[in-house]
Short mmCIF file of C-alpha atoms in Angstrom, two decimals:
data_model
loop_
_atom_site.label_atom_id
_atom_site.label_comp_id
_atom_site.label_asym_id
_atom_site.label_seq_id
_atom_site.Cartn_x
_atom_site.Cartn_y
_atom_site.Cartn_z
CA MET A 28 -44.10 54.43 -44.53
CA LEU A 29 -41.08 53.37 -42.28
CA SER A 30 -39.22 55.57 -39.96
CA PHE A 31 -36.72 55.62 -37.30
CA GLU A 32 -36.65 58.45 -34.62
CA ALA A 33 -33.47 58.56 -32.56
CA VAL A 34 -32.94 54.80 -32.45
CA HIS A 35 -30.19 53.11 -30.55
CA SER A 36 -29.72 49.37 -30.94
CA TYR A 37 -27.64 46.99 -28.78
CA TYR A 38 -26.02 43.60 -28.62
CA GLY A 39 -25.26 42.96 -25.13
CA SER A 40 -24.20 46.20 -23.77
CA SER A 41 -22.66 47.77 -26.66
CA ALA A 42 -24.67 50.12 -28.98
CA VAL A 43 -24.11 48.91 -32.41
CA LEU A 44 -26.44 51.68 -33.80
CA GLN A 45 -26.48 55.15 -32.21
CA ASP A 46 -29.11 57.85 -32.75
CA ILE A 47 -30.38 56.77 -36.17
CA SER A 48 -33.17 58.62 -37.62
CA PHE A 49 -34.70 58.46 -41.05
CA GLU A 50 -37.85 58.10 -43.13
CA VAL A 51 -38.85 56.20 -46.30
CA ASP A 52 -41.87 57.26 -47.93
CA GLU A 53 -44.26 54.84 -49.45
CA GLY A 54 -43.02 53.49 -52.93
CA LYS A 55 -39.55 54.67 -52.40
CA LEU A 56 -36.39 52.60 -52.35
CA LEU A 57 -33.82 53.67 -49.81
CA ALA A 58 -30.25 52.29 -50.17
CA VAL A 59 -28.29 51.68 -46.99
CA VAL A 60 -24.55 51.82 -47.70
CA GLY A 61 -21.40 51.81 -45.91
CA ARG A 62 -18.39 49.55 -45.24
CA ASN A 63 -18.50 46.09 -43.63
CA GLY A 64 -19.34 46.11 -39.81
CA VAL A 65 -20.86 49.78 -39.62
CA GLY A 66 -24.25 48.43 -38.66
CA LYS A 67 -26.19 47.98 -41.91
CA THR A 68 -27.32 44.58 -41.01
CA THR A 69 -27.95 45.62 -37.34
CA LEU A 70 -30.27 48.22 -38.93
CA MET A 71 -32.36 45.55 -40.61
CA ARG A 72 -32.38 43.47 -37.64
CA THR A 73 -33.57 46.33 -35.39
CA VAL A 74 -36.59 46.83 -37.60
CA MET A 75 -37.56 43.21 -36.97
CA GLY A 76 -36.65 43.37 -33.27
CA LEU A 77 -33.89 40.76 -33.64
CA THR A 78 -31.18 42.62 -31.63
CA ASP A 79 -30.80 42.25 -27.96
CA ARG A 80 -32.29 45.68 -27.19
CA ALA A 81 -33.32 49.03 -28.98
CA ARG A 82 -34.54 52.26 -27.79
CA GLY A 83 -36.15 55.10 -29.84
CA ARG A 84 -39.32 54.88 -32.10
CA ILE A 85 -39.66 52.70 -35.07
CA ARG A 86 -42.89 53.27 -37.08
CA LEU A 87 -44.44 51.34 -39.97
CA ALA A 88 -47.28 53.67 -41.10
CA ASP A 89 -49.31 54.12 -37.93
CA THR A 90 -47.86 51.13 -36.10
CA GLU A 91 -45.19 51.67 -33.30
CA LEU A 92 -43.12 48.68 -34.13
CA GLN A 93 -40.87 49.09 -31.12
CA ASN A 94 -43.59 47.83 -28.70
CA HIS A 95 -44.17 44.64 -30.75
CA SER A 96 -42.42 41.39 -30.80
CA THR A 97 -40.81 40.02 -33.98
CA TYR A 98 -43.70 37.86 -35.13
CA GLU A 99 -46.15 40.85 -34.74
CA ARG A 100 -43.83 43.23 -36.69
CA ALA A 101 -43.83 40.72 -39.58
CA ARG A 102 -47.58 40.49 -39.43
CA SER A 103 -47.90 44.14 -39.64
CA GLY A 104 -46.33 44.05 -43.07
CA VAL A 105 -42.51 43.96 -42.87
CA ALA A 106 -40.68 41.27 -44.93
CA TYR A 107 -37.06 40.50 -44.19
CA VAL A 108 -34.69 38.91 -46.48
CA PRO A 109 -31.55 38.42 -44.59
CA GLN A 110 -27.90 38.24 -45.53
CA GLY A 111 -27.22 34.58 -46.23
CA ARG A 112 -30.71 33.95 -47.22
CA GLU A 113 -31.53 31.68 -44.27
CA ILE A 114 -34.05 29.56 -45.90
CA ILE A 115 -35.35 26.68 -44.07
CA GLY A 116 -32.99 23.76 -45.40
CA ARG A 117 -35.18 20.92 -44.71
CA PHE A 118 -38.43 22.40 -46.03
CA THR A 119 -39.19 22.00 -49.72
CA VAL A 120 -39.26 25.04 -51.88
CA GLU A 121 -43.03 25.14 -51.81
CA GLU A 122 -43.02 24.81 -47.90
CA ASN A 123 -40.57 27.65 -47.60
CA LEU A 124 -42.94 29.87 -49.62
CA ARG A 125 -45.95 28.76 -47.73
CA MET A 126 -44.14 29.82 -44.53
CA GLY A 127 -44.06 33.22 -46.03
CA THR A 128 -47.91 33.42 -46.16
CA PHE A 129 -47.99 32.93 -42.43
CA ALA A 130 -47.30 36.65 -42.08
CA ARG A 131 -50.00 37.75 -44.36
CA ARG A 132 -52.42 40.18 -43.05
CA ASP A 133 -55.54 38.69 -44.68
CA GLY A 134 -54.67 35.12 -43.29
CA ARG A 135 -54.72 33.42 -46.58
CA ARG A 136 -52.41 30.70 -47.50
CA GLU A 137 -51.93 30.71 -51.19
CA ILE A 138 -48.68 31.68 -52.81
CA PRO A 139 -49.14 34.72 -55.00
CA GLY A 140 -48.67 34.08 -58.78
CA LEU A 141 -46.22 36.96 -58.76
CA VAL A 142 -43.77 34.78 -57.06
CA TYR A 143 -43.49 32.15 -59.74
CA GLU A 144 -43.86 34.74 -62.48
CA LEU A 145 -40.68 36.49 -61.35
CA PHE A 146 -38.82 33.33 -60.43
CA PRO A 147 -39.99 30.54 -62.70
CA VAL A 148 -37.20 28.25 -61.29
CA LEU A 149 -39.10 28.10 -58.09
CA GLU A 150 -42.07 26.48 -59.63
CA GLU A 151 -39.88 23.91 -61.41
CA MET A 152 -38.12 23.23 -58.14
CA ALA A 153 -41.25 23.33 -55.94
CA GLN A 154 -40.77 19.81 -54.42
CA ARG A 155 -36.88 20.05 -53.97
CA ARG A 156 -35.47 20.68 -50.38
CA GLY A 157 -34.46 24.18 -49.88
CA GLY A 158 -31.09 23.07 -48.63
CA ASP A 159 -30.36 21.43 -52.01
CA LEU A 160 -30.62 24.56 -54.01
CA SER A 161 -27.71 26.56 -55.32
CA GLY A 162 -26.91 29.93 -53.84
CA GLY A 163 -28.64 31.98 -56.59
CA GLN A 164 -31.74 29.82 -56.29
CA GLN A 165 -31.88 30.06 -52.59
CA GLN A 166 -31.66 33.81 -52.96
CA GLN A 167 -34.68 33.80 -55.36
CA LEU A 168 -36.45 31.53 -52.77
CA ALA A 169 -35.69 33.98 -50.00
CA ILE A 170 -37.12 36.87 -51.93
CA GLY A 171 -40.04 34.76 -53.05
CA ARG A 172 -40.76 33.80 -49.55
CA ALA A 173 -40.87 37.61 -48.72
CA LEU A 174 -43.17 38.36 -51.38
CA ALA A 175 -45.38 35.48 -50.41
CA MET A 176 -46.54 37.69 -47.50
CA GLU A 177 -47.58 40.50 -49.69
CA PRO A 178 -45.41 42.91 -47.73
CA ARG A 179 -45.76 46.64 -47.38
CA VAL A 180 -42.09 47.12 -46.72
CA LEU A 181 -39.31 44.76 -48.19
CA LEU A 182 -35.92 44.71 -46.35
CA LEU A 183 -33.18 43.22 -48.56
CA ASP A 184 -29.71 42.56 -47.11
CA GLU A 185 -27.17 42.31 -49.84
CA PRO A 186 -29.39 40.26 -52.17
CA THR A 187 -26.63 39.77 -54.67
CA GLU A 188 -23.79 38.99 -52.44
CA GLY A 189 -22.03 35.63 -53.35
CA ILE A 190 -24.30 34.99 -56.29
CA GLN A 191 -23.25 33.92 -59.70
CA PRO A 192 -23.20 36.73 -62.19
CA ASN A 193 -26.08 35.77 -64.44
CA ILE A 194 -28.29 35.49 -61.39
CA VAL A 195 -27.23 38.82 -59.99
CA GLU A 196 -28.59 40.57 -63.05
CA LEU A 197 -31.94 38.84 -62.70
CA ILE A 198 -32.17 39.70 -58.94
CA GLU A 199 -31.25 43.46 -59.58
CA ASP A 200 -33.97 43.51 -62.26
CA VAL A 201 -36.60 42.00 -59.86
CA VAL A 202 -35.80 44.44 -57.02
CA MET A 203 -36.20 47.45 -59.53
CA ARG A 204 -39.55 45.97 -60.89
CA LEU A 205 -40.85 45.23 -57.21
CA ASN A 206 -40.29 48.92 -56.41
CA ARG A 207 -41.12 50.56 -59.68
CA ASP A 208 -43.99 48.42 -60.99
CA TYR A 209 -45.56 46.92 -57.96
CA GLY A 210 -45.09 49.90 -55.57
CA ILE A 211 -43.37 47.96 -52.74
CA THR A 212 -41.32 50.13 -50.50
CA VAL A 213 -37.79 48.69 -50.28
CA VAL A 214 -34.93 49.11 -47.85
CA LEU A 215 -31.87 47.86 -49.63
CA VAL A 216 -28.42 47.06 -48.00
CA GLU A 217 -25.96 47.21 -50.86
CA GLN A 218 -22.26 47.36 -51.32
CA ASN A 219 -22.47 47.65 -55.04
CA VAL A 220 -22.59 51.54 -55.58
CA PRO A 221 -23.47 51.44 -59.20
CA PHE A 222 -26.57 49.35 -58.61
CA ALA A 223 -27.54 51.34 -55.55
CA ARG A 224 -27.35 54.49 -57.78
CA ARG A 225 -29.58 52.93 -60.45
CA ALA A 226 -32.18 51.46 -57.98
CA ALA A 227 -32.48 53.92 -55.16
CA HIS A 228 -34.41 57.14 -54.68
CA GLU A 229 -32.59 57.85 -51.44
CA PHE A 230 -29.60 56.72 -49.53
CA LEU A 231 -28.23 56.42 -46.09
CA MET A 232 -24.42 56.22 -45.43
CA LEU A 233 -23.50 54.51 -42.20
CA ASP A 234 -20.24 54.78 -40.59
CA ASN A 235 -19.32 53.23 -37.21
CA GLY A 236 -23.06 52.85 -36.17
CA ARG A 237 -24.11 56.45 -36.94
CA ILE A 238 -25.46 58.31 -40.07
CA ALA A 239 -22.56 59.80 -41.89
CA ALA A 240 -24.66 61.25 -44.82
CA GLY A 241 -28.05 60.76 -46.36
CA GLY A 242 -30.69 62.43 -48.80
CA THR A 243 -31.55 61.80 -52.44
CA ILE A 244 -29.50 59.35 -54.37
CA GLU A 245 -27.83 62.28 -56.37
CA GLY A 246 -26.09 63.13 -53.17
CA LEU A 247 -24.13 59.88 -53.13
CA THR A 248 -21.22 61.26 -54.72
CA ASP A 249 -17.78 59.80 -55.50
CA GLU A 250 -16.35 61.86 -52.91
CA LEU A 251 -18.55 60.27 -50.26
CA VAL A 252 -17.88 56.80 -51.65
CA ASP A 253 -14.21 57.44 -51.27
CA GLU A 254 -14.50 58.74 -47.91
CA TYR A 255 -16.68 56.22 -46.38
CA MET A 256 -16.51 53.00 -48.42
CA THR A 257 -13.06 52.71 -49.81
CA ILE A 258 -10.86 50.70 -47.78
CA MET B 19 -44.49 -25.56 -28.22
CA ALA B 20 -41.10 -23.98 -28.78
CA VAL B 21 -42.77 -21.89 -31.67
CA GLU B 22 -45.68 -20.88 -29.59
CA SER B 23 -43.69 -19.71 -26.75
CA PHE B 24 -41.41 -17.74 -29.18
CA PHE B 25 -44.38 -15.95 -30.51
CA SER B 26 -45.72 -15.51 -27.11
CA GLN B 27 -42.54 -13.85 -25.93
CA ALA B 28 -42.38 -11.80 -29.18
CA PHE B 29 -45.98 -10.55 -28.31
CA THR B 30 -44.82 -9.64 -24.75
CA GLY B 31 -41.89 -7.79 -26.26
CA LEU B 32 -44.11 -5.91 -28.68
CA SER B 33 -46.23 -4.90 -25.62
CA ILE B 34 -43.27 -3.72 -23.48
CA GLY B 35 -42.07 -1.98 -26.61
CA SER B 36 -45.19 -0.16 -27.12
CA ILE B 37 -45.40 1.12 -23.55
CA LEU B 38 -41.87 2.31 -23.90
CA LEU B 39 -42.79 4.19 -26.98
CA LEU B 40 -45.85 5.58 -25.47
CA ILE B 41 -43.73 7.04 -22.54
CA ALA B 42 -40.84 8.24 -24.81
CA LEU B 43 -43.04 9.87 -27.48
CA GLY B 44 -43.85 12.91 -25.55
CA LEU B 45 -40.13 13.03 -24.32
CA ALA B 46 -38.83 12.81 -27.93
CA ILE B 47 -41.01 15.53 -29.10
CA ILE B 48 -40.06 17.94 -26.34
CA TYR B 49 -36.36 17.02 -26.47
CA GLY B 50 -36.21 16.80 -30.27
CA SER B 51 -37.98 20.07 -30.97
CA MET B 52 -37.08 22.44 -28.20
CA GLY B 53 -33.92 20.93 -26.83
CA VAL B 54 -35.28 20.45 -23.45
CA ILE B 55 -34.29 17.66 -21.14
CA ASN B 56 -37.47 17.30 -19.21
CA LEU B 57 -36.58 15.24 -16.21
CA ALA B 58 -40.06 15.84 -14.94
CA HIS B 59 -41.49 13.73 -17.72
CA GLY B 60 -41.91 10.61 -15.40
CA GLU B 61 -43.97 12.81 -13.01
CA PHE B 62 -46.28 13.91 -15.87
CA LEU B 63 -46.86 10.12 -16.20
CA MET B 64 -47.41 9.98 -12.43
CA LEU B 65 -50.04 12.72 -12.60
CA GLY B 66 -51.86 10.92 -15.48
CA ALA B 67 -51.80 7.66 -13.48
CA TYR B 68 -53.24 9.35 -10.31
CA ALA B 69 -55.74 11.36 -12.38
CA THR B 70 -57.05 7.89 -13.72
CA TRP B 71 -57.16 6.53 -10.20
CA PHE B 72 -58.95 9.60 -8.84
CA MET B 73 -61.58 9.35 -11.63
CA GLN B 74 -62.17 5.76 -11.08
CA SER B 75 -62.06 5.52 -7.23
CA GLN B 76 -63.87 8.96 -6.54
CA LEU B 77 -65.97 9.67 -9.46
CA GLY B 78 -66.63 6.07 -10.78
CA VAL B 79 -65.44 7.00 -14.21
CA GLY B 80 -63.63 4.14 -15.99
CA LEU B 81 -60.21 4.10 -17.66
CA LEU B 82 -61.46 4.42 -21.09
CA GLY B 83 -63.85 7.33 -20.21
CA SER B 84 -60.91 9.14 -18.51
CA LEU B 85 -58.32 9.07 -21.22
CA VAL B 86 -59.24 12.34 -23.03
CA PHE B 87 -59.61 14.16 -19.58
CA VAL B 88 -56.47 12.78 -18.45
CA PHE B 89 -54.58 14.05 -21.78
CA VAL B 90 -56.19 17.48 -21.42
CA MET B 91 -55.40 17.81 -17.69
CA VAL B 92 -51.75 16.92 -17.77
CA ALA B 93 -51.29 18.96 -21.04
CA ALA B 94 -52.80 21.96 -19.22
CA PHE B 95 -50.35 21.38 -16.45
CA GLY B 96 -47.37 21.15 -18.82
CA TRP B 97 -48.50 24.29 -20.37
CA LEU B 98 -48.54 26.04 -17.14
CA LEU B 99 -45.08 24.76 -16.21
CA GLU B 100 -43.75 25.92 -19.60
CA ARG B 101 -45.20 29.33 -19.24
CA THR B 102 -44.03 29.91 -15.72
CA ILE B 103 -40.69 28.10 -15.59
CA VAL B 104 -39.28 26.23 -18.64
CA GLN B 105 -39.64 29.08 -20.95
CA PHE B 106 -37.12 31.15 -19.12
CA LEU B 107 -34.48 28.49 -19.40
CA TYR B 108 -34.24 27.79 -23.19
CA HIS B 109 -30.70 29.43 -23.41
CA ARG B 110 -29.48 27.47 -20.31
CA PRO B 111 -29.74 23.63 -20.91
CA LEU B 112 -28.06 22.68 -17.69
CA ASP B 113 -30.42 24.83 -15.70
CA THR B 114 -33.29 23.21 -17.56
CA ILE B 115 -32.18 19.66 -16.16
CA LEU B 116 -31.94 20.83 -12.80
CA ALA B 117 -35.16 22.92 -12.70
CA THR B 118 -37.12 19.93 -14.20
CA TRP B 119 -35.52 17.57 -11.79
CA GLY B 120 -36.55 19.79 -8.88
CA ILE B 121 -40.11 20.10 -10.26
CA GLY B 122 -40.30 16.33 -10.53
CA ILE B 123 -39.39 16.01 -6.86
CA MET B 124 -41.80 18.53 -5.75
CA LEU B 125 -44.49 16.92 -7.79
CA GLN B 126 -43.69 13.49 -6.08
CA GLN B 127 -43.76 14.96 -2.59
CA GLY B 128 -46.92 17.04 -3.49
CA MET B 129 -48.77 13.81 -4.56
CA ARG B 130 -47.57 12.06 -1.44
CA LEU B 131 -49.23 14.73 0.73
CA LEU B 132 -52.28 14.86 -1.36
CA ALA B 133 -52.98 11.10 -2.11
CA GLY B 134 -50.86 9.50 0.54
CA GLY B 135 -47.81 7.46 -0.01
CA GLU B 136 -49.44 4.07 -0.23
CA LEU B 137 -49.85 2.18 -3.48
CA ARG B 138 -52.94 2.71 -5.55
CA TYR B 139 -54.75 0.40 -7.82
CA VAL B 140 -56.56 1.11 -11.02
CA GLU B 141 -58.89 -1.63 -12.33
CA LEU B 142 -58.79 -2.84 -15.80
CA PRO B 143 -61.90 -1.83 -17.93
CA GLY B 144 -64.28 -4.98 -17.69
CA SER B 145 -64.46 -5.19 -21.36
CA LEU B 146 -60.78 -5.46 -21.83
CA ASP B 147 -60.11 -7.65 -18.98
CA VAL B 148 -60.19 -10.85 -21.01
CA THR B 149 -57.53 -13.07 -22.70
CA LEU B 150 -57.86 -13.95 -26.29
CA SER B 151 -56.81 -17.44 -27.57
CA LEU B 152 -55.37 -17.03 -31.04
CA MET B 153 -53.57 -20.08 -32.72
CA GLY B 154 -52.60 -21.54 -29.41
CA LEU B 155 -51.29 -18.14 -27.94
CA GLU B 156 -52.88 -16.57 -24.91
CA LEU B 157 -53.08 -12.89 -25.71
CA PRO B 158 -54.40 -10.52 -22.89
CA LEU B 159 -56.81 -8.10 -24.70
CA TYR B 160 -55.66 -5.04 -22.60
CA ARG B 161 -52.03 -5.55 -24.10
CA ILE B 162 -53.46 -5.57 -27.54
CA PHE B 163 -55.53 -2.43 -26.81
CA ILE B 164 -52.21 -0.76 -25.61
CA ILE B 165 -50.35 -1.68 -28.78
CA VAL B 166 -53.39 -0.41 -30.92
CA LEU B 167 -53.53 2.82 -29.03
CA THR B 168 -49.84 3.43 -29.11
CA VAL B 169 -49.92 2.95 -32.89
CA GLY B 170 -52.86 5.41 -33.19
CA LEU B 171 -51.11 8.10 -31.11
CA LEU B 172 -48.00 7.64 -33.11
CA ALA B 173 -49.90 8.21 -36.33
CA ALA B 174 -51.72 11.22 -34.77
CA THR B 175 -48.30 12.57 -33.78
CA TRP B 176 -46.77 11.95 -37.14
CA TYR B 177 -49.68 13.73 -38.71
CA LEU B 178 -49.52 16.62 -36.40
CA MET B 179 -45.74 17.08 -37.04
CA LYS B 180 -45.56 16.56 -40.69
CA ARG B 181 -48.95 17.44 -42.10
CA THR B 182 -50.53 20.19 -40.25
CA GLU B 183 -49.69 23.88 -40.11
CA PHE B 184 -48.88 23.68 -36.47
CA GLY B 185 -46.31 21.11 -37.29
CA MET B 186 -44.88 23.22 -39.97
CA ARG B 187 -44.74 26.15 -37.72
CA LEU B 188 -42.93 23.92 -34.99
CA ARG B 189 -40.31 22.58 -37.56
CA ALA B 190 -39.60 26.09 -38.79
CA VAL B 191 -38.97 27.36 -35.13
CA THR B 192 -36.85 24.38 -34.46
CA GLN B 193 -34.51 24.90 -37.54
CA ASN B 194 -34.42 28.79 -37.33
CA ARG B 195 -36.20 30.66 -34.54
CA ALA B 196 -35.22 34.20 -35.75
CA ILE B 197 -36.46 33.60 -39.22
CA ALA B 198 -39.62 31.81 -38.24
CA GLU B 199 -40.48 34.72 -35.96
CA SER B 200 -39.80 37.07 -38.92
CA TYR B 201 -42.37 35.24 -40.91
CA GLY B 202 -45.15 35.76 -38.42
CA ILE B 203 -44.61 32.63 -36.23
CA ASN B 204 -45.13 33.17 -32.49
CA SER B 205 -42.46 30.71 -31.40
CA LYS B 206 -43.29 31.08 -27.67
CA ARG B 207 -46.85 29.93 -28.46
CA VAL B 208 -45.57 27.08 -30.58
CA TYR B 209 -43.17 25.98 -27.76
CA SER B 210 -45.64 26.11 -25.01
CA LEU B 211 -48.24 24.29 -27.09
CA THR B 212 -45.62 21.58 -28.05
CA PHE B 213 -44.68 21.11 -24.33
CA ALA B 214 -48.22 20.68 -23.37
CA TYR B 215 -48.71 18.19 -26.01
CA GLY B 216 -45.70 16.09 -24.89
CA ALA B 217 -46.87 16.30 -21.34
CA GLY B 218 -50.48 15.25 -22.33
CA LEU B 219 -48.91 12.15 -24.12
CA ALA B 220 -47.13 11.27 -20.84
CA GLY B 221 -50.34 11.70 -19.06
CA VAL B 222 -52.08 9.05 -21.23
CA ALA B 223 -49.04 6.80 -20.88
CA GLY B 224 -49.61 7.21 -17.17
CA ALA B 225 -53.42 6.33 -17.51
CA LEU B 226 -52.56 3.22 -19.67
CA VAL B 227 -49.83 1.76 -17.33
CA ALA B 228 -51.91 2.43 -14.18
CA PRO B 229 -53.76 -0.86 -14.36
CA ILE B 230 -50.67 -2.92 -14.98
CA LYS B 231 -48.20 -1.31 -12.65
CA SER B 232 -49.12 -0.03 -9.20
CA VAL B 233 -49.62 3.73 -8.87
CA SER B 234 -47.29 5.47 -6.47
CA PRO B 235 -45.82 9.05 -6.21
CA ASP B 236 -42.29 7.91 -7.39
CA MET B 237 -43.59 5.50 -10.24
CA GLY B 238 -42.23 7.89 -12.79
CA THR B 239 -38.61 7.69 -11.98
CA ALA B 240 -38.14 4.18 -13.40
CA PHE B 241 -40.16 4.98 -16.53
CA VAL B 242 -38.19 8.13 -17.44
CA VAL B 243 -34.95 6.31 -17.49
CA ASP B 244 -36.45 3.72 -19.85
CA ALA B 245 -37.83 6.69 -22.02
CA PHE B 246 -34.54 8.41 -22.11
CA MET B 247 -32.82 5.22 -23.36
CA VAL B 248 -35.26 5.02 -26.20
CA VAL B 249 -34.92 8.73 -27.29
CA VAL B 250 -31.01 8.51 -27.14
CA MET B 251 -30.76 5.22 -28.74
CA GLY B 252 -33.21 6.10 -31.44
CA GLY B 253 -31.73 9.59 -32.31
CA VAL B 254 -32.86 12.82 -31.08
CA GLY B 255 -35.77 14.33 -33.03
CA SER B 256 -36.48 11.20 -35.00
CA LEU B 257 -39.95 9.54 -34.56
CA LEU B 258 -38.74 6.46 -36.56
CA GLY B 259 -35.86 6.15 -34.27
CA ALA B 260 -37.87 6.20 -31.16
CA VAL B 261 -40.07 3.51 -32.68
CA VAL B 262 -37.33 1.12 -33.79
CA SER B 263 -35.42 1.53 -30.53
CA ALA B 264 -38.55 1.07 -28.29
CA GLY B 265 -39.18 -2.12 -30.43
CA VAL B 266 -35.69 -3.33 -30.02
CA LEU B 267 -35.47 -2.64 -26.38
CA GLY B 268 -38.97 -4.16 -25.66
CA GLU B 269 -38.10 -7.37 -27.51
CA LEU B 270 -34.70 -7.71 -25.88
CA THR B 271 -36.25 -7.17 -22.38
CA ALA B 272 -39.00 -9.83 -23.16
CA GLY B 273 -36.55 -12.34 -24.78
CA VAL B 274 -33.82 -12.22 -22.19
CA ALA B 275 -36.27 -12.24 -19.29
CA TYR B 276 -37.90 -15.30 -20.71
CA LEU B 277 -34.42 -17.07 -21.26
CA LEU B 278 -32.67 -15.98 -18.16
CA ASN B 279 -34.29 -13.39 -15.81
CA ASP B 280 -35.45 -9.96 -15.45
CA THR B 281 -32.44 -8.37 -13.83
CA LEU B 282 -30.19 -9.87 -16.53
CA ALA B 283 -32.45 -8.46 -19.06
CA LYS B 284 -32.15 -4.89 -17.71
CA VAL B 285 -28.41 -5.29 -17.69
CA LEU B 286 -28.40 -6.40 -21.27
CA VAL B 287 -30.67 -3.53 -22.35
CA PHE B 288 -28.30 -0.96 -20.65
CA LEU B 289 -25.34 -2.65 -22.37
CA THR B 290 -26.98 -2.55 -25.73
CA VAL B 291 -27.83 1.19 -25.47
CA ILE B 292 -24.24 1.89 -24.31
CA VAL B 293 -22.75 -0.08 -27.30
CA VAL B 294 -25.05 1.54 -29.73
CA ILE B 295 -24.22 4.99 -28.35
CA ARG B 296 -20.60 4.12 -28.55
CA PHE B 297 -20.47 3.38 -32.19
CA ARG B 298 -23.42 5.72 -33.18
CA PRO B 299 -23.30 8.71 -30.96
CA GLN B 300 -26.22 10.38 -32.82
CA GLY B 301 -28.40 7.18 -32.29
CA LEU B 302 -29.82 4.79 -34.75
CA PHE B 303 -31.71 7.45 -37.08
CA PRO B 304 -29.83 10.86 -36.52
CA ASP B 305 -31.58 13.79 -38.10
CA ARG B 306 -29.20 14.63 -40.97
CA THR B 307 -28.95 18.26 -42.12
CA ARG B 308 -26.94 20.26 -44.49
CA SER B 309 -25.94 23.83 -43.95
#
């Protein structure tokens, strides 16, 4: 569904990602793990074309993403939920969700019922400004906005980081359901190893901009975690 | 009599203010949403005025019949300019100022070569060239027409920005370009259309001021200074701010000019803007945001 072939990605002249190759099959959940600053977020931004420059091939099904600009990549079915959520503070909750529909492939503008079903709080707060929500609510909104475009691939960058514990559980549950029950292919950047082990089919361990290890999630052993994630 | 002259001056102030607003509106949109300080804005206005003159003197089309054409023509010109020059300068604000200033000078000289340096005159539409007497006041109908049209364009702009999907796309791009792009918004297209719309508004302003001011290649210079004062005093990105500050500056100009003289009015207007900016650097109605 989504694949990288020998991808290098740059900020200015420094290569933040070097020679990255992987493939996520349709309906699978790939966890991208590693220490801070090893290039996990850059990998997500590279899919969207938000780094300064990249080379190599990035494919979504039959589309060669590397030849397209960011908005075209979105319209081909990739939804990006960035670290720090980045919802539009001055838009209402409903407007933020409606903005998600701009990237829909069928051009329709209604917000899918699934969004409010998974996150009832968004319906209650529909007319509140995005900037006035709590962190946990904003995270739900950010995921809701991504779902509004009915994506083929969902990119989630640390969706539970800095969220109050009771919401963490909800979000983890939603991520699992989206993948297992609704068949959405997910790439999940995650520091929380137990959750990554529960949720993912496959993993990718990054270290210093390169792939240190990868494969099925059973291969994410304590030894690997100790070597590449413990500070 | 004192009451009548008070209302008469208030009306003149309203009329000046609405022209100020008309000129500032396009500038406010381009500056407020794209952060581009467009020093060629006055020349867009000049182009609109010349287009009106050309339509009238060469093709026999009156002012009212030209308005839509003038809007489209100047908007298309603005679009072209954005595509070929301005779009490459978004990350370099200082260069944008210099580039648009240079473009302005070239447009002035180009027009001087094309249409000659002498003053041109545009006639008022016959149907509007009358004065209404209302409760002892003499109100030129054309001034009323400008006020009404300004209110109409303001309402249309407000609707475009706040109620249409295009406006939503523009506001999304203004607030977070990377995320807007990540949700399928083509920010380059949004920017060039916005620039074109702002330019088109300047063109219409030029058409409307053509009959009351003389048309010359350098007519835009004075207007662009006034327009910038309106935008800066009102607060960047605030339509309401632009309305209020255009009103205040218009009334101030008319009032002082009546009591003292035009030159002093200009001095006091500048002084007012300086004082406002001293105490409210963000303008009267700053765009407040969290995050």
